[in-house]
Amino acid sequence: MATVSLESLKKSYGKLEVIHGVDIEIEDGEFIVIVGPSGCGKSTLLRMVAGLEGVSAGEVRINDQRVNEKEPMDRDIAMVFQNYALYPHMSVEQNMAYGLKIAKVPKPEIEARVDEAARLLQLEPYLKRRPRELSGGQRQRVAMGRAIVRRPSVFLFDEPLSNLDAKLRVQMRLEIKKLQRDLGVTALYVTHDQVEAMTLADRMIVMNDGVADQIGAPLEVYANPQTEFVAGFIGSPPTNFVVSEAVGAPAGTKVGIRPEHVAIVPAGDGRTTGAVLYAEPLGAETLVHLVIPGDQFFTVRQDGAVAIPAEGQQVGLTWSEDDEMRFGPDGRRI
Ligand code: ADP
Ligand code: MG
């Protein structure tokens, strides 16, 4: 059981500052997802919590205790990486037991914990196998098992599902969420995948170039993005941004409208016009891609049962003013 606090946390490599001061109070048992594009500083942030990177400024606290100077093994955390980092010459059982053996945990205790983890992760039939005799999903489970047996207060995950195919990713995502809930362990989870973030997080930290642009519950962030970056990053297909002239807003502002909030109407009837480039019928829904005045791309997400406009056709685009999100020249929500 643990709370985690990050206070004005910064990281520099030489003169280059890559994390510019992140603050968050994480509650006991909370599932926090750190999400953002590649290079925005997600792994660096996580590794500072783990103790694998030094802290340049600010403080990391676990259960109200400063841990900046503590070794990773003294922080009561366990980390799961993208590449699993299993020992190839050891069996599943030995891989899971190894950390406990090093920590000189008594043998019967090790056996009990490994058995319990194997049961939780449905790895019992594979305990004697080597990693190379396992599927990607099973290897990922062993990596999870190795973290679980240590009974940490905090789980740290760095893109743990990136090496799995799409279907398995969805399945493992559900398993991780359930496991975290059942064990009641506080979790910090890094991903570049906004769908993963939306589905796993109690709260997410949306990172933009070393800054936590927004911290909040997934649906709250989706409904109320505080920056142009967050509006464009969270949600798929992404938010459309229209420069002010096209929709009559003050100069320098951009208006964001989500694809699902737009309806296609006859040309001349809408807030703006668009020329249909192409449509992607996906069954339940259709994505219609258009170009609007100012040569801007625009996407409409409509119900699969609605007629699809022909390529090249001029149409009107309309939406409710309530659904508009306005951003100033600094990218912040107005
Ligand atoms: P992410 O995990 O979001 O993809 P990282 O945390 O790995 O991003 O990296 C954040 C930034 O820090 C990147 O610009 C990266 O180039 C830089 N960086 C990471 N590690 C080092 C290092 N050891 N030395 C210098 N720069 C680094
Ligand atoms: Mg990373």
Coordinates of C-alpha atoms and ligand atoms in Angstrom, one line a residue:
M1 CA 0.0 0.0 0.0
A2 CA 1.6 3.3 -1.0
T3 CA 1.1 6.9 -2.0
V4 CA 3.5 8.5 -4.4
S5 CA 4.2 12.2 -4.6
L6 CA 6.2 14.0 -7.2
E7 CA 7.1 17.5 -6.4
S8 CA 8.5 20.0 -8.9
L9 CA 10.4 17.0 -10.4
K10 CA 13.0 18.0 -13.0
K11 CA 15.6 16.1 -15.0
S12 CA 18.5 17.5 -17.0
Y13 CA 21.2 15.7 -19.0
G14 CA 24.1 18.1 -18.9
K15 CA 22.6 21.5 -19.8
L16 CA 19.6 20.0 -21.5
E17 CA 16.5 20.0 -19.3
V18 CA 14.1 17.2 -20.5
I19 CA 11.6 17.2 -17.5
H20 CA 10.6 20.7 -16.6
G21 CA 8.9 20.2 -13.2
V22 CA 6.1 17.6 -12.7
D23 CA 3.8 17.7 -9.7
I24 CA 1.3 15.0 -8.8
E25 CA 0.0 13.4 -5.6
I26 CA -0.9 9.7 -6.4
E27 CA -3.3 8.0 -4.0
D28 CA -2.9 4.6 -2.6
G29 CA -4.1 2.0 -5.1
E30 CA -4.5 4.5 -7.9
F31 CA -3.7 3.5 -11.6
I32 CA -1.8 6.4 -13.1
V33 CA -0.9 6.4 -16.8
I34 CA 1.8 8.6 -18.2
V35 CA 1.0 9.1 -21.9
G36 CA 2.6 11.2 -24.7
P37 CA 4.5 10.8 -27.9
S38 CA 7.9 9.3 -28.2
G39 CA 10.7 11.5 -26.6
C40 CA 8.4 13.5 -24.4
G41 CA 10.0 12.2 -21.2
K42 CA 7.7 9.4 -20.0
S43 CA 10.5 6.8 -19.4
T44 CA 12.7 9.4 -17.7
L45 CA 9.9 10.3 -15.3
L46 CA 9.2 6.7 -14.5
R47 CA 12.9 5.9 -14.1
M48 CA 13.3 8.7 -11.6
V49 CA 10.5 7.2 -9.5
A50 CA 12.2 3.8 -9.8
G51 CA 15.6 5.2 -8.8
L52 CA 17.2 4.2 -12.1
E53 CA 17.8 7.9 -13.0
G54 CA 19.0 10.6 -10.6
V55 CA 16.7 13.5 -9.8
S56 CA 18.0 16.9 -10.9
A57 CA 15.6 18.9 -8.8
G58 CA 12.5 18.4 -6.8
E59 CA 11.4 15.4 -4.8
V60 CA 10.0 11.9 -5.1
R61 CA 8.2 10.6 -2.0
I62 CA 6.8 7.1 -1.4
N63 CA 4.5 7.0 1.6
D64 CA 5.5 10.5 2.5
Q65 CA 9.2 9.5 2.7
R66 CA 11.7 11.2 0.5
V67 CA 13.4 8.5 -1.7
N68 CA 15.6 10.6 -3.9
E69 CA 18.7 9.1 -2.4
K70 CA 17.4 5.5 -2.1
E71 CA 18.6 2.6 -4.2
P72 CA 15.9 1.1 -6.5
M73 CA 15.8 -2.1 -4.3
D74 CA 15.1 0.0 -1.2
R75 CA 12.1 1.7 -2.7
D76 CA 9.5 -1.1 -2.4
I77 CA 8.8 -0.9 -6.1
A78 CA 8.8 -3.4 -9.0
M79 CA 9.2 -2.5 -12.6
V80 CA 8.0 -4.3 -15.8
F81 CA 9.7 -3.3 -19.1
Q82 CA 8.8 -3.6 -22.7
N83 CA 11.5 -6.1 -23.5
Y84 CA 10.6 -8.4 -20.5
A85 CA 14.3 -8.8 -19.6
L86 CA 13.8 -12.5 -18.7
Y87 CA 16.9 -14.8 -18.1
P88 CA 16.9 -17.1 -21.2
H89 CA 18.7 -20.0 -19.4
M90 CA 16.2 -20.1 -16.5
S91 CA 12.8 -21.7 -16.4
V92 CA 9.7 -19.7 -15.8
E93 CA 9.8 -20.7 -12.1
Q94 CA 13.4 -19.7 -11.7
N95 CA 12.9 -16.4 -13.4
M96 CA 10.1 -15.6 -11.0
A97 CA 12.0 -16.8 -8.0
Y98 CA 15.3 -15.1 -8.8
G99 CA 14.8 -11.7 -7.2
L100 CA 13.6 -13.3 -4.0
K101 CA 16.5 -15.7 -3.9
I102 CA 18.9 -12.8 -4.2
A103 CA 17.0 -11.0 -1.4
K104 CA 17.5 -14.2 0.7
V105 CA 13.8 -14.9 1.2
P106 CA 13.4 -18.4 2.8
K107 CA 12.8 -21.1 0.3
P108 CA 9.3 -22.2 1.4
E109 CA 8.2 -18.5 1.2
I110 CA 9.6 -18.2 -2.3
E111 CA 7.8 -21.3 -3.4
A112 CA 4.5 -20.1 -2.0
R113 CA 4.8 -16.7 -3.7
V114 CA 5.8 -18.2 -7.0
D115 CA 2.9 -20.6 -6.9
E116 CA 0.5 -17.8 -6.1
A117 CA 1.7 -15.6 -8.9
A118 CA 1.6 -18.6 -11.3
R119 CA -2.0 -19.2 -10.3
L120 CA -3.0 -15.5 -10.7
L121 CA -1.3 -15.3 -14.1
Q122 CA -2.4 -18.8 -15.3
L123 CA 1.2 -19.8 -15.8
E124 CA 1.0 -23.1 -13.8
P125 CA 1.4 -25.3 -16.9
Y126 CA 4.5 -23.5 -18.0
L127 CA 6.6 -23.3 -14.8
K128 CA 9.3 -25.7 -16.1
R129 CA 9.6 -24.0 -19.6
R130 CA 12.3 -21.7 -20.8
P131 CA 11.3 -18.2 -22.1
R132 CA 12.0 -19.2 -25.7
E133 CA 9.4 -21.9 -25.4
L134 CA 6.7 -19.4 -24.6
S135 CA 4.5 -17.0 -26.7
G136 CA 4.9 -13.3 -26.4
G137 CA 1.9 -13.0 -24.1
Q138 CA 3.2 -15.7 -21.8
R139 CA 6.6 -14.1 -21.6
Q140 CA 4.9 -10.8 -20.7
R141 CA 3.0 -12.7 -17.9
V142 CA 6.3 -14.1 -16.5
A143 CA 7.7 -10.5 -16.4
M144 CA 4.5 -9.5 -14.5
G145 CA 4.9 -12.6 -12.2
R146 CA 8.5 -11.5 -11.4
A147 CA 7.1 -8.2 -10.3
I148 CA 4.2 -9.6 -8.3
V149 CA 6.2 -12.1 -6.2
R150 CA 8.2 -9.2 -4.8
R151 CA 4.9 -7.9 -3.3
P152 CA 5.9 -4.3 -4.0
S153 CA 3.9 -1.2 -2.9
V154 CA 4.2 0.3 -6.3
F155 CA 4.2 -1.2 -9.8
L156 CA 6.0 0.6 -12.5
F157 CA 5.3 -0.3 -16.2
D158 CA 7.2 1.1 -19.2
E159 CA 5.3 0.2 -22.4
P160 CA 4.9 -3.4 -21.2
L161 CA 2.6 -4.4 -24.1
S162 CA 4.4 -2.7 -27.1
N163 CA 5.9 -6.0 -28.3
L164 CA 2.5 -7.8 -28.5
D165 CA 0.2 -8.0 -31.4
A166 CA -3.0 -5.9 -31.3
K167 CA -5.4 -8.6 -30.1
L168 CA -3.1 -9.8 -27.3
R169 CA -2.5 -6.2 -26.3
V170 CA -6.2 -5.8 -25.6
Q171 CA -6.4 -9.0 -23.6
M172 CA -3.3 -8.3 -21.6
R173 CA -4.5 -4.7 -20.9
L174 CA -7.6 -6.2 -19.3
E175 CA -5.5 -8.6 -17.3
I176 CA -3.2 -5.9 -16.0
K177 CA -6.1 -3.8 -14.9
K178 CA -7.8 -6.7 -13.1
L179 CA -4.6 -7.7 -11.4
Q180 CA -3.8 -4.2 -10.2
R181 CA -7.3 -4.0 -8.8
D182 CA -7.2 -7.4 -7.1
L183 CA -3.8 -6.7 -5.6
G184 CA -4.7 -3.1 -4.7
V185 CA -1.2 -1.9 -5.7
T186 CA -0.5 1.6 -6.8
A187 CA 0.6 1.6 -10.4
L188 CA 2.4 4.0 -12.7
Y189 CA 2.2 2.9 -16.4
V190 CA 3.9 4.5 -19.4
T191 CA 2.5 4.3 -22.9
H192 CA 2.5 6.3 -26.1
D193 CA -0.9 4.7 -26.9
Q194 CA -3.8 6.9 -26.0
V195 CA -6.3 4.1 -26.2
E196 CA -4.3 2.2 -23.6
A197 CA -4.2 5.3 -21.5
M198 CA -7.9 5.9 -21.7
T199 CA -8.8 2.3 -20.8
L200 CA -6.4 1.7 -18.0
A201 CA -6.1 5.0 -16.1
D202 CA -7.8 6.2 -13.1
R203 CA -6.0 9.4 -13.9
M204 CA -3.6 10.1 -16.7
I205 CA -0.7 12.5 -17.0
V206 CA -0.5 13.8 -20.6
M207 CA 3.1 14.7 -21.3
N208 CA 4.2 17.2 -23.9
D209 CA 7.9 17.8 -24.3
G210 CA 8.8 17.4 -20.6
V211 CA 5.7 19.1 -19.3
A212 CA 2.6 17.6 -17.7
D213 CA 0.1 19.4 -19.9
Q214 CA -2.9 17.9 -18.1
I215 CA -3.6 15.5 -15.3
G216 CA -7.0 14.1 -14.9
A217 CA -9.5 11.2 -15.3
P218 CA -9.6 10.0 -19.0
L219 CA -13.1 11.1 -19.8
E220 CA -12.6 14.4 -18.1
V221 CA -9.4 15.0 -20.1
Y222 CA -11.2 14.0 -23.3
A223 CA -14.2 16.2 -22.7
N224 CA -12.2 19.2 -21.5
P225 CA -8.7 19.4 -22.9
Q226 CA -6.7 22.3 -21.5
T227 CA -4.3 22.6 -24.4
E228 CA -4.3 22.3 -28.1
F229 CA -1.7 19.5 -27.7
V230 CA -4.0 17.5 -25.4
A231 CA -7.0 18.0 -27.7
G232 CA -5.0 16.7 -30.6
F233 CA -3.4 13.8 -28.8
I234 CA -6.3 12.3 -26.9
G235 CA -9.1 11.0 -29.1
S236 CA -9.0 9.0 -32.3
P237 CA -9.3 10.2 -35.0
P238 CA -7.8 13.4 -33.6
T239 CA -9.5 16.7 -33.1
N240 CA -9.9 18.9 -36.1
F241 CA -8.3 22.4 -35.8
V242 CA -9.8 25.2 -37.8
V243 CA -8.1 28.6 -38.0
S244 CA -10.2 31.4 -36.9
E245 CA -11.1 33.0 -40.2
A246 CA -12.9 29.9 -41.4
V247 CA -15.3 30.0 -38.4
G248 CA -15.3 33.7 -37.5
A249 CA -13.4 33.5 -34.3
P250 CA -10.8 36.2 -33.2
A251 CA -7.5 36.3 -35.1
G252 CA -4.8 34.0 -33.7
T253 CA -7.2 31.6 -32.1
K254 CA -7.8 28.0 -33.3
V255 CA -11.1 26.2 -32.9
G256 CA -11.0 22.5 -32.2
I257 CA -13.9 20.2 -33.0
R258 CA -13.9 16.5 -32.5
P259 CA -14.8 14.4 -35.6
E260 CA -17.8 12.8 -33.8
H261 CA -19.3 16.3 -33.2
V262 CA -19.6 17.2 -36.8
A263 CA -22.5 16.5 -39.2
I264 CA -22.3 16.7 -43.0
V265 CA -25.1 18.8 -44.4
P266 CA -25.9 20.2 -47.9
A267 CA -23.3 22.7 -49.2
G268 CA -24.1 26.2 -48.0
D269 CA -26.0 25.1 -44.9
G270 CA -23.0 24.5 -42.6
R271 CA -20.5 26.5 -40.5
T272 CA -18.0 25.9 -43.2
T273 CA -17.7 24.0 -46.5
G274 CA -15.5 21.0 -47.4
A275 CA -14.5 18.9 -50.4
V276 CA -14.7 15.2 -49.8
L277 CA -11.2 13.6 -50.3
Y278 CA -12.2 10.0 -49.4
A279 CA -14.2 8.0 -47.0
E280 CA -13.2 5.0 -44.8
P281 CA -16.3 2.9 -44.1
L282 CA -15.5 0.8 -41.0
G283 CA -18.9 -0.8 -40.6
A284 CA -20.3 0.7 -37.4
E285 CA -18.9 4.1 -38.4
T286 CA -17.5 5.9 -41.4
L287 CA -14.6 8.4 -41.3
V288 CA -15.1 11.0 -44.0
H289 CA -11.9 13.0 -44.8
L290 CA -12.3 16.4 -46.4
V291 CA -10.3 19.5 -47.1
I292 CA -11.8 22.8 -46.0
P293 CA -10.9 26.4 -46.9
G294 CA -7.3 27.3 -46.1
D295 CA -6.3 23.8 -47.4
Q296 CA -6.9 22.3 -44.0
F297 CA -7.7 18.6 -43.5
F298 CA -10.8 17.8 -41.6
T299 CA -12.3 14.5 -40.5
V300 CA -15.9 13.7 -39.8
R301 CA -17.0 10.5 -38.0
Q302 CA -20.5 9.5 -38.9
D303 CA -22.7 6.6 -38.1
G304 CA -22.1 3.6 -40.5
A305 CA -25.8 3.7 -41.5
V306 CA -25.6 7.3 -42.8
A307 CA -25.1 7.8 -46.6
I308 CA -21.5 8.4 -47.6
P309 CA -20.8 11.4 -49.7
A310 CA -19.1 10.9 -53.0
E311 CA -15.4 11.8 -53.5
G312 CA -14.9 15.3 -54.8
Q313 CA -18.4 16.4 -53.6
Q314 CA -18.8 19.8 -51.9
V315 CA -20.6 19.6 -48.6
G316 CA -21.4 21.8 -45.6
L317 CA -20.0 21.0 -42.2
T318 CA -21.9 21.8 -39.1
W319 CA -21.5 21.4 -35.3
S320 CA -22.8 22.8 -32.1
E321 CA -21.0 25.8 -30.6
D322 CA -21.1 23.9 -27.3
D323 CA -18.7 21.4 -28.8
E324 CA -16.1 24.0 -29.9
M325 CA -12.8 24.2 -28.0
R326 CA -11.0 27.5 -28.5
F327 CA -7.2 27.8 -28.1
G328 CA -5.1 30.9 -28.0
P329 CA -1.8 31.5 -29.8
D330 CA 0.0 30.0 -26.9
G331 CA -1.9 26.7 -27.3
R332 CA -3.8 27.1 -24.1
R333 CA -7.6 26.8 -23.8
I334 CA -9.5 30.0 -23.8
Ligands
ADP1 P1 9.9 8.7 -23.9 O1 10.0 7.6 -22.9 O2 8.7 9.6 -23.7 O3 10.0 8.3 -25.3 P2 12.5 9.5 -22.8 O4 12.1 9.8 -21.4 O5 13.2 8.3 -23.1 O6 11.2 9.7 -23.7 O7 13.4 10.7 -23.3 C1 13.1 12.1 -23.0 C2 14.1 13.0 -23.6 O8 15.3 12.8 -22.9 C3 14.4 12.7 -25.1 O9 14.6 13.9 -25.8 C4 15.7 11.9 -25.0 O10 16.5 12.1 -26.2 C5 16.4 12.5 -23.8 N1 17.3 11.5 -23.1 C6 16.9 10.4 -22.5 N2 17.9 9.7 -22.0 C7 19.0 10.5 -22.2 C8 20.4 10.4 -21.8 N3 20.9 9.4 -21.1 N4 21.2 11.5 -22.2 C9 20.7 12.5 -22.9 N5 19.4 12.7 -23.2 C10 18.6 11.7 -22.9
MG2 MG 10.2 5.5 -23.3

